[in-house]
Amino acid sequence: MAVTVTATPTGGFVGTVNISLSGLPAGVTSTPSSPFSLTAGNSQQVTFTVGPSVPRANYAVSFSGTGGSASSSVGLTLTVSGVPLTAATGNFKQQVIYQIVTDRFFDGDTTNDNPAISPGLFDSTRTNFQAYWGGDFAGIQQKMAYLAGMGVTAIWISPPVDNIDVSATPPPITAPYHGYWAHDMMCLEEHFGNASNPCDWTAFDNMVAAAHQNGIRVIVDFAANDSNPNDDGEFGILNNASQPFASFTSDNPPPNNFFHHNPTITDFTNLYQLQYYTLDDLADLNQDNPAIDQYLKGALLQFMNHKVDAFRLDAVKHVTWGWEYSLANVAFTSGPSFLFGEWELSGTTDSVYPYAHNFANHSGISLLDFALANAFRDVFGNPSTGDFHEIDNTLTTEANDFLSPNDLVTFFDSHDLPRLLSVYNNQNRVNEALALLLACRGIPVVLYGDEQYLHNDTNSGNDPYNRIWMSSFNTQSTAYSLIDLMANLRQSNPALAYGTSMQRWINSDVYILERQFNSNVVLIAINKSESTPYQISGLFTSLPAGNYSDYLNGLLGGSGIAVSSGNPNNNPVTNFSLPIHTVAVWQSASAATAPQVGSIGPLVGQSGITATIAGQGFGSSTGKVMFGTAAATISTWSDSTVTFSVPTVAPGTYQVQLIASSNANANTVPFTVLTGPLIPVTFTVNNVPALAAGSALYLTGKVVELGSGVVTTDAAVGPLLSPTPPSYFIDASVPAGVTIQFQFAIIASDGTVTMEPSAPHSYTVPTSGVGSIPVNW
Ligand code: NOJ
């Protein structure tokens, strides 16, 4: 970075002006170095060189000049951001995601505020919460230094695709400022990019390039469930790159219909309703239609071609589950990516929770962690009744149920929920929730504006009053500094990204959580009480013996601890007190003496796709990645990240073994090799005998995609759905062009299996598009 300093004579300077620089962090040098002299009226270019270990942050730098009796100073903010990104990654665990509702963030281009092709949807007073307010791609681009200075390494933007051009009722304006009312997924919303040409990607590409330049990944919110309201506005219409494509009101007859025409979902425990009924009033896309299948996958791939790094998949609970496996497969076949879905649920006792973790474990699509979000909101959003056991129990349950809990995407605020500050107006609690979120297992999401403590409590802060205008970009707020510190810790201490979670001390007000990855340890202690300080005794930790200062430097009231030697991984901590509203973080990171794997991504894919292993201690020379006896072809190898092509091996689940060039073996990680690229197929079975209460029908087969012949509710595909018994059906993604054998099985509530009496059916999966195979029981 270079700046020009001028000794302006009008400021009173005559002769020689001596200029000194202050505020540069260690590791940043200037040329010329400070101090230097300038003749009044002259300018000097000053170049800053940022060394490799300077923490990401905003640094206030000032130039002070004195010449004779005159003096003057000028300041600037030096933002040290991440290393520019050159390649997409299959490992997201080290990232901190910042969620942006594009329309509400920053107006970087006023020419697209009120486009001629969709006039009258803009409210310049920003008082109608249902109107566009001016935020756009250019605005996000212009705030990249603000984001990088907060340590953010990924942004999740609201759906950027082209939305309906007219207002829905009620008047005066009900606009799709949120992005969830697409009318053309192949183009972009003109309010966010080019006002007169939605299919111009320039502004979007510029934003992505700026993000990557600052070490920030871009996550696009992708809604595959529906187009737009079926009863209002444009009545569900869907275009393809500005050409008419699918009409909800004059749809084809089944089975070639573009949309489902079912009633609105009323029973959120009914799996058929969830996937095939209408969510609110949104025209529900039929993903089994080959044109819709191709369109949605094409739209996703187009974003990947525009260098989007990852996707937040909207409403995955409401899209055909089996089809979504093939969507994920298309993404992973195209290149490294990370996918996480919105599977809304109340907690781990929700009736759809078992389907959620089964979906995450088999599809390769991770999930937003709604169970933990609700626990956070209960704990921090209550003046006194919240109990940390709820968070702790959720972490324990999900650790047992999810194959990769560190991939869950964690949050406590979102564009769909009242902000925590609207629930309980207490900034300490936001700080405490943020600190725990950023220390907790999973990939944290910070909702835009939380770092500025924004909230609007109209209608209890419910949507749309949670989608506030981002009125301030203050880099001095406590939350901004906190996020920056914790995001830096996520980069420097792998315990946060890859570690285990262990509760070390708990009561309803206090939670002390330890994260550990080999010899890397982070210990966080929180007292959320408004009134009770706690004396902490009997605390043990894996931190090695020694004195630890608070990593947050007292930002949230924390102080140091002393750890003495005890049993391995169980060192006693000298008693200390935790005042009210305190968060302290203590940590120890050390270089690995042997290779240690913390991540593989994706979790599933066929031979030939690129996968990423991450961790530490891999060494700088290329070693090996083994699938049984087959070595993968390595694409890149560094001490912490290896990318490789999945070798040609028999399909199945492998314990993948990384071997450093020193021949040291790492711990293994599971990866499921598919038989081939996936095609979505509708399997229908007629004349099924009546099922006993508690029993359900499943699809099974010897291929890995159908559970490798294991007939359990976890391994087989199902349960099958039955809007019209005795016919049942299910969508499953199966290997393209392969002849598979399949059978149906009834699994009773106690696990007892009754196989379909006939021999397995045979089916040759199409090589492209979608498939359908009806059989009789
Ligand atoms: C969930 C999204 O988060 C919400 O904002 C949206 O309205 C619905 N899905 C429908 O797309």
PDB file of N, CA and C in Angstrom, residues 478-539:
ATOM      1  N   THR A 478     -16.945  -2.512  20.568  1.00  0.00           N
ATOM      2  CA  THR A 478     -16.407  -3.673  21.293  1.00  0.00           C
ATOM      3  C   THR A 478     -16.618  -4.951  20.485  1.00  0.00           C
ATOM      4  N   ALA A 479     -17.812  -5.087  19.908  1.00  0.00           N
ATOM      5  CA  ALA A 479     -18.102  -6.320  19.170  1.00  0.00           C
ATOM      6  C   ALA A 479     -17.200  -6.439  17.937  1.00  0.00           C
ATOM      7  N   TYR A 480     -16.938  -5.327  17.280  1.00  0.00           N
ATOM      8  CA  TYR A 480     -16.058  -5.352  16.098  1.00  0.00           C
ATOM      9  C   TYR A 480     -14.675  -5.868  16.506  1.00  0.00           C
ATOM     10  N   SER A 481     -14.148  -5.325  17.599  1.00  0.00           N
ATOM     11  CA  SER A 481     -12.820  -5.776  18.077  1.00  0.00           C
ATOM     12  C   SER A 481     -12.850  -7.243  18.493  1.00  0.00           C
ATOM     13  N   LEU A 482     -13.939  -7.622  19.148  1.00  0.00           N
ATOM     14  CA  LEU A 482     -14.066  -9.004  19.621  1.00  0.00           C
ATOM     15  C   LEU A 482     -14.071  -9.989  18.450  1.00  0.00           C
ATOM     16  N   ILE A 483     -14.858  -9.677  17.434  1.00  0.00           N
ATOM     17  CA  ILE A 483     -14.936 -10.564  16.269  1.00  0.00           C
ATOM     18  C   ILE A 483     -13.553 -10.682  15.627  1.00  0.00           C
ATOM     19  N   ASP A 484     -12.869  -9.544  15.536  1.00  0.00           N
ATOM     20  CA  ASP A 484     -11.534  -9.543  14.936  1.00  0.00           C
ATOM     21  C   ASP A 484     -10.576 -10.444  15.724  1.00  0.00           C
ATOM     22  N   LEU A 485     -10.594 -10.297  17.042  1.00  0.00           N
ATOM     23  CA  LEU A 485      -9.688 -11.112  17.865  1.00  0.00           C
ATOM     24  C   LEU A 485     -10.007 -12.600  17.704  1.00  0.00           C
ATOM     25  N   MET A 486     -11.290 -12.925  17.771  1.00  0.00           N
ATOM     26  CA  MET A 486     -11.659 -14.347  17.709  1.00  0.00           C
ATOM     27  C   MET A 486     -11.446 -14.923  16.310  1.00  0.00           C
ATOM     28  N   ALA A 487     -11.659 -14.102  15.287  1.00  0.00           N
ATOM     29  CA  ALA A 487     -11.418 -14.578  13.920  1.00  0.00           C
ATOM     30  C   ALA A 487      -9.927 -14.841  13.719  1.00  0.00           C
ATOM     31  N   ASN A 488      -9.099 -13.983  14.295  1.00  0.00           N
ATOM     32  CA  ASN A 488      -7.650 -14.219  14.211  1.00  0.00           C
ATOM     33  C   ASN A 488      -7.261 -15.499  14.939  1.00  0.00           C
ATOM     34  N   LEU A 489      -7.920 -15.744  16.070  1.00  0.00           N
ATOM     35  CA  LEU A 489      -7.614 -16.961  16.837  1.00  0.00           C
ATOM     36  C   LEU A 489      -7.986 -18.209  16.029  1.00  0.00           C
ATOM     37  N   ARG A 490      -9.067 -18.102  15.270  1.00  0.00           N
ATOM     38  CA  ARG A 490      -9.500 -19.222  14.424  1.00  0.00           C
ATOM     39  C   ARG A 490      -8.428 -19.549  13.377  1.00  0.00           C
ATOM     40  N   GLN A 491      -7.676 -18.534  12.969  1.00  0.00           N
ATOM     41  CA  GLN A 491      -6.593 -18.772  12.012  1.00  0.00           C
ATOM     42  C   GLN A 491      -5.342 -19.312  12.709  1.00  0.00           C
ATOM     43  N   SER A 492      -5.077 -18.808  13.922  1.00  0.00           N
ATOM     44  CA  SER A 492      -3.784 -19.128  14.530  1.00  0.00           C
ATOM     45  C   SER A 492      -3.814 -20.359  15.432  1.00  0.00           C
ATOM     46  N   ASN A 493      -4.991 -20.719  15.939  1.00  0.00           N
ATOM     47  CA  ASN A 493      -5.069 -21.877  16.835  1.00  0.00           C
ATOM     48  C   ASN A 493      -6.070 -22.879  16.258  1.00  0.00           C
ATOM     49  N   PRO A 494      -5.584 -24.004  15.708  1.00  0.00           N
ATOM     50  CA  PRO A 494      -6.494 -24.930  15.020  1.00  0.00           C
ATOM     51  C   PRO A 494      -7.496 -25.628  15.933  1.00  0.00           C
ATOM     52  N   ALA A 495      -7.385 -25.420  17.246  1.00  0.00           N
ATOM     53  CA  ALA A 495      -8.376 -26.038  18.140  1.00  0.00           C
ATOM     54  C   ALA A 495      -9.780 -25.543  17.814  1.00  0.00           C
ATOM     55  N   LEU A 496      -9.911 -24.280  17.382  1.00  0.00           N
ATOM     56  CA  LEU A 496     -11.259 -23.753  17.116  1.00  0.00           C
ATOM     57  C   LEU A 496     -11.866 -24.383  15.868  1.00  0.00           C
ATOM     58  N   ALA A 497     -11.077 -24.553  14.837  1.00  0.00           N
ATOM     59  CA  ALA A 497     -11.627 -25.098  13.588  1.00  0.00           C
ATOM     60  C   ALA A 497     -11.809 -26.613  13.664  1.00  0.00           C
ATOM     61  N   TYR A 498     -10.859 -27.299  14.268  1.00  0.00           N
ATOM     62  CA  TYR A 498     -10.823 -28.764  14.147  1.00  0.00           C
ATOM     63  C   TYR A 498     -11.014 -29.507  15.470  1.00  0.00           C
ATOM     64  N   GLY A 499     -11.078 -28.753  16.565  1.00  0.00           N
ATOM     65  CA  GLY A 499     -10.954 -29.400  17.858  1.00  0.00           C
ATOM     66  C   GLY A 499     -12.208 -30.082  18.374  1.00  0.00           C
ATOM     67  N   THR A 500     -11.986 -30.850  19.432  1.00  0.00           N
ATOM     68  CA  THR A 500     -13.080 -31.438  20.193  1.00  0.00           C
ATOM     69  C   THR A 500     -13.685 -30.358  21.095  1.00  0.00           C
ATOM     70  N   SER A 501     -14.841 -30.655  21.665  1.00  0.00           N
ATOM     71  CA  SER A 501     -15.496 -29.732  22.604  1.00  0.00           C
ATOM     72  C   SER A 501     -15.669 -30.449  23.928  1.00  0.00           C
ATOM     73  N   MET A 502     -15.291 -29.805  25.007  1.00  0.00           N
ATOM     74  CA  MET A 502     -15.457 -30.442  26.320  1.00  0.00           C
ATOM     75  C   MET A 502     -15.885 -29.403  27.341  1.00  0.00           C
ATOM     76  N   GLN A 503     -16.991 -29.685  27.983  1.00  0.00           N
ATOM     77  CA  GLN A 503     -17.454 -28.804  29.049  1.00  0.00           C
ATOM     78  C   GLN A 503     -16.574 -29.032  30.275  1.00  0.00           C
ATOM     79  N   ARG A 504     -15.976 -27.950  30.796  1.00  0.00           N
ATOM     80  CA  ARG A 504     -15.064 -28.077  31.934  1.00  0.00           C
ATOM     81  C   ARG A 504     -15.662 -27.562  33.233  1.00  0.00           C
ATOM     82  N   TRP A 505     -16.696 -26.763  33.147  1.00  0.00           N
ATOM     83  CA  TRP A 505     -17.299 -26.180  34.364  1.00  0.00           C
ATOM     84  C   TRP A 505     -18.617 -25.585  33.932  1.00  0.00           C
ATOM     85  N   ILE A 506     -19.671 -25.823  34.677  1.00  0.00           N
ATOM     86  CA  ILE A 506     -20.972 -25.298  34.227  1.00  0.00           C
ATOM     87  C   ILE A 506     -21.902 -25.071  35.400  1.00  0.00           C
ATOM     88  N   ASN A 507     -22.652 -23.998  35.340  1.00  0.00           N
ATOM     89  CA  ASN A 507     -23.906 -23.871  36.077  1.00  0.00           C
ATOM     90  C   ASN A 507     -24.826 -23.063  35.171  1.00  0.00           C
ATOM     91  N   SER A 508     -25.965 -22.641  35.642  1.00  0.00           N
ATOM     92  CA  SER A 508     -26.878 -21.987  34.709  1.00  0.00           C
ATOM     93  C   SER A 508     -26.289 -20.690  34.156  1.00  0.00           C
ATOM     94  N   ASP A 509     -25.418 -20.028  34.914  1.00  0.00           N
ATOM     95  CA  ASP A 509     -24.859 -18.738  34.488  1.00  0.00           C
ATOM     96  C   ASP A 509     -23.457 -18.822  33.904  1.00  0.00           C
ATOM     97  N   VAL A 510     -22.742 -19.878  34.253  1.00  0.00           N
ATOM     98  CA  VAL A 510     -21.322 -19.962  33.878  1.00  0.00           C
ATOM     99  C   VAL A 510     -21.099 -21.155  32.965  1.00  0.00           C
ATOM    100  N   TYR A 511     -20.321 -20.916  31.930  1.00  0.00           N
ATOM    101  CA  TYR A 511     -19.952 -22.013  31.030  1.00  0.00           C
ATOM    102  C   TYR A 511     -18.470 -21.891  30.745  1.00  0.00           C
ATOM    103  N   ILE A 512     -17.748 -22.965  30.994  1.00  0.00           N
ATOM    104  CA  ILE A 512     -16.333 -22.996  30.636  1.00  0.00           C
ATOM    105  C   ILE A 512     -16.151 -24.171  29.681  1.00  0.00           C
ATOM    106  N   LEU A 513     -15.827 -23.813  28.448  1.00  0.00           N
ATOM    107  CA  LEU A 513     -15.757 -24.784  27.355  1.00  0.00           C
ATOM    108  C   LEU A 513     -14.323 -24.882  26.869  1.00  0.00           C
ATOM    109  N   GLU A 514     -13.887 -26.119  26.657  1.00  0.00           N
ATOM    110  CA  GLU A 514     -12.531 -26.313  26.144  1.00  0.00           C
ATOM    111  C   GLU A 514     -12.583 -26.917  24.756  1.00  0.00           C
ATOM    112  N   ARG A 515     -11.810 -26.367  23.872  1.00  0.00           N
ATOM    113  CA  ARG A 515     -11.635 -26.914  22.519  1.00  0.00           C
ATOM    114  C   ARG A 515     -10.200 -27.415  22.433  1.00  0.00           C
ATOM    115  N   GLN A 516     -10.027 -28.586  21.839  1.00  0.00           N
ATOM    116  CA  GLN A 516      -8.671 -29.142  21.765  1.00  0.00           C
ATOM    117  C   GLN A 516      -8.456 -29.870  20.450  1.00  0.00           C
ATOM    118  N   PHE A 517      -7.338 -29.547  19.822  1.00  0.00           N
ATOM    119  CA  PHE A 517      -6.897 -30.289  18.648  1.00  0.00           C
ATOM    120  C   PHE A 517      -5.428 -30.617  18.892  1.00  0.00           C
ATOM    121  N   ASN A 518      -5.171 -31.873  19.256  1.00  0.00           N
ATOM    122  CA  ASN A 518      -3.813 -32.299  19.616  1.00  0.00           C
ATOM    123  C   ASN A 518      -3.268 -31.376  20.698  1.00  0.00           C
ATOM    124  N   SER A 519      -2.126 -30.725  20.462  1.00  0.00           N
ATOM    125  CA  SER A 519      -1.598 -29.897  21.558  1.00  0.00           C
ATOM    126  C   SER A 519      -2.039 -28.438  21.449  1.00  0.00           C
ATOM    127  N   ASN A 520      -3.084 -28.180  20.701  1.00  0.00           N
ATOM    128  CA  ASN A 520      -3.662 -26.834  20.637  1.00  0.00           C
ATOM    129  C   ASN A 520      -4.915 -26.802  21.507  1.00  0.00           C
ATOM    130  N   VAL A 521      -4.969 -25.821  22.382  1.00  0.00           N
ATOM    131  CA  VAL A 521      -6.087 -25.761  23.326  1.00  0.00           C
ATOM    132  C   VAL A 521      -6.603 -24.323  23.408  1.00  0.00           C
ATOM    133  N   VAL A 522      -7.928 -24.203  23.439  1.00  0.00           N
ATOM    134  CA  VAL A 522      -8.563 -22.912  23.733  1.00  0.00           C
ATOM    135  C   VAL A 522      -9.575 -23.166  24.841  1.00  0.00           C
ATOM    136  N   LEU A 523      -9.512 -22.357  25.868  1.00  0.00           N
ATOM    137  CA  LEU A 523     -10.446 -22.463  26.991  1.00  0.00           C
ATOM    138  C   LEU A 523     -11.179 -21.135  27.085  1.00  0.00           C
ATOM    139  N   ILE A 524     -12.507 -21.188  27.065  1.00  0.00           N
ATOM    140  CA  ILE A 524     -13.282 -19.943  27.171  1.00  0.00           C
ATOM    141  C   ILE A 524     -14.188 -20.046  28.393  1.00  0.00           C
ATOM    142  N   ALA A 525     -14.241 -18.967  29.169  1.00  0.00           N
ATOM    143  CA  ALA A 525     -15.090 -18.925  30.362  1.00  0.00           C
ATOM    144  C   ALA A 525     -16.029 -17.734  30.255  1.00  0.00           C
ATOM    145  N   ILE A 526     -17.305 -17.987  30.536  1.00  0.00           N
ATOM    146  CA  ILE A 526     -18.314 -16.932  30.431  1.00  0.00           C
ATOM    147  C   ILE A 526     -19.158 -16.925  31.696  1.00  0.00           C
ATOM    148  N   ASN A 527     -19.350 -15.751  32.248  1.00  0.00           N
ATOM    149  CA  ASN A 527     -20.371 -15.561  33.279  1.00  0.00           C
ATOM    150  C   ASN A 527     -21.380 -14.577  32.713  1.00  0.00           C
ATOM    151  N   LYS A 528     -22.587 -15.054  32.444  1.00  0.00           N
ATOM    152  CA  LYS A 528     -23.593 -14.189  31.821  1.00  0.00           C
ATOM    153  C   LYS A 528     -24.486 -13.505  32.839  1.00  0.00           C
ATOM    154  N   SER A 529     -24.236 -13.769  34.125  1.00  0.00           N
ATOM    155  CA  SER A 529     -25.146 -13.248  35.145  1.00  0.00           C
ATOM    156  C   SER A 529     -25.107 -11.725  35.219  1.00  0.00           C
ATOM    157  N   GLU A 530     -26.274 -11.160  35.530  1.00  0.00           N
ATOM    158  CA  GLU A 530     -26.386  -9.707  35.724  1.00  0.00           C
ATOM    159  C   GLU A 530     -25.961  -9.313  37.126  1.00  0.00           C
ATOM    160  N   SER A 531     -25.908 -10.285  38.036  1.00  0.00           N
ATOM    161  CA  SER A 531     -25.751  -9.896  39.438  1.00  0.00           C
ATOM    162  C   SER A 531     -24.797 -10.766  40.247  1.00  0.00           C
ATOM    163  N   THR A 532     -24.495 -11.969  39.799  1.00  0.00           N
ATOM    164  CA  THR A 532     -23.726 -12.883  40.650  1.00  0.00           C
ATOM    165  C   THR A 532     -22.331 -13.147  40.101  1.00  0.00           C
ATOM    166  N   PRO A 533     -21.308 -12.673  40.797  1.00  0.00           N
ATOM    167  CA  PRO A 533     -19.965 -13.098  40.413  1.00  0.00           C
ATOM    168  C   PRO A 533     -19.759 -14.532  40.906  1.00  0.00           C
ATOM    169  N   TYR A 534     -18.966 -15.304  40.227  1.00  0.00           N
ATOM    170  CA  TYR A 534     -18.758 -16.695  40.644  1.00  0.00           C
ATOM    171  C   TYR A 534     -17.287 -16.942  40.950  1.00  0.00           C
ATOM    172  N   GLN A 535     -17.075 -17.731  41.993  1.00  0.00           N
ATOM    173  CA  GLN A 535     -15.746 -18.205  42.341  1.00  0.00           C
ATOM    174  C   GLN A 535     -15.580 -19.543  41.620  1.00  0.00           C
ATOM    175  N   ILE A 536     -14.549 -19.661  40.798  1.00  0.00           N
ATOM    176  CA  ILE A 536     -14.367 -20.896  40.031  1.00  0.00           C
ATOM    177  C   ILE A 536     -13.311 -21.741  40.720  1.00  0.00           C
ATOM    178  N   SER A 537     -13.751 -22.860  41.253  1.00  0.00           N
ATOM    179  CA  SER A 537     -12.797 -23.785  41.861  1.00  0.00           C
ATOM    180  C   SER A 537     -13.007 -25.166  41.241  1.00  0.00           C
ATOM    181  N   GLY A 538     -11.972 -25.962  41.332  1.00  0.00           N
ATOM    182  CA  GLY A 538     -12.080 -27.324  40.794  1.00  0.00           C
ATOM    183  C   GLY A 538     -12.079 -27.374  39.287  1.00  0.00           C
ATOM    184  N   LEU A 539     -11.506 -26.367  38.634  1.00  0.00           N
ATOM    185  CA  LEU A 539     -11.450 -26.370  37.161  1.00  0.00           C
ATOM    186  C   LEU A 539     -10.193 -27.097  36.694  1.00  0.00           C
TER     187      LEU A 539
END
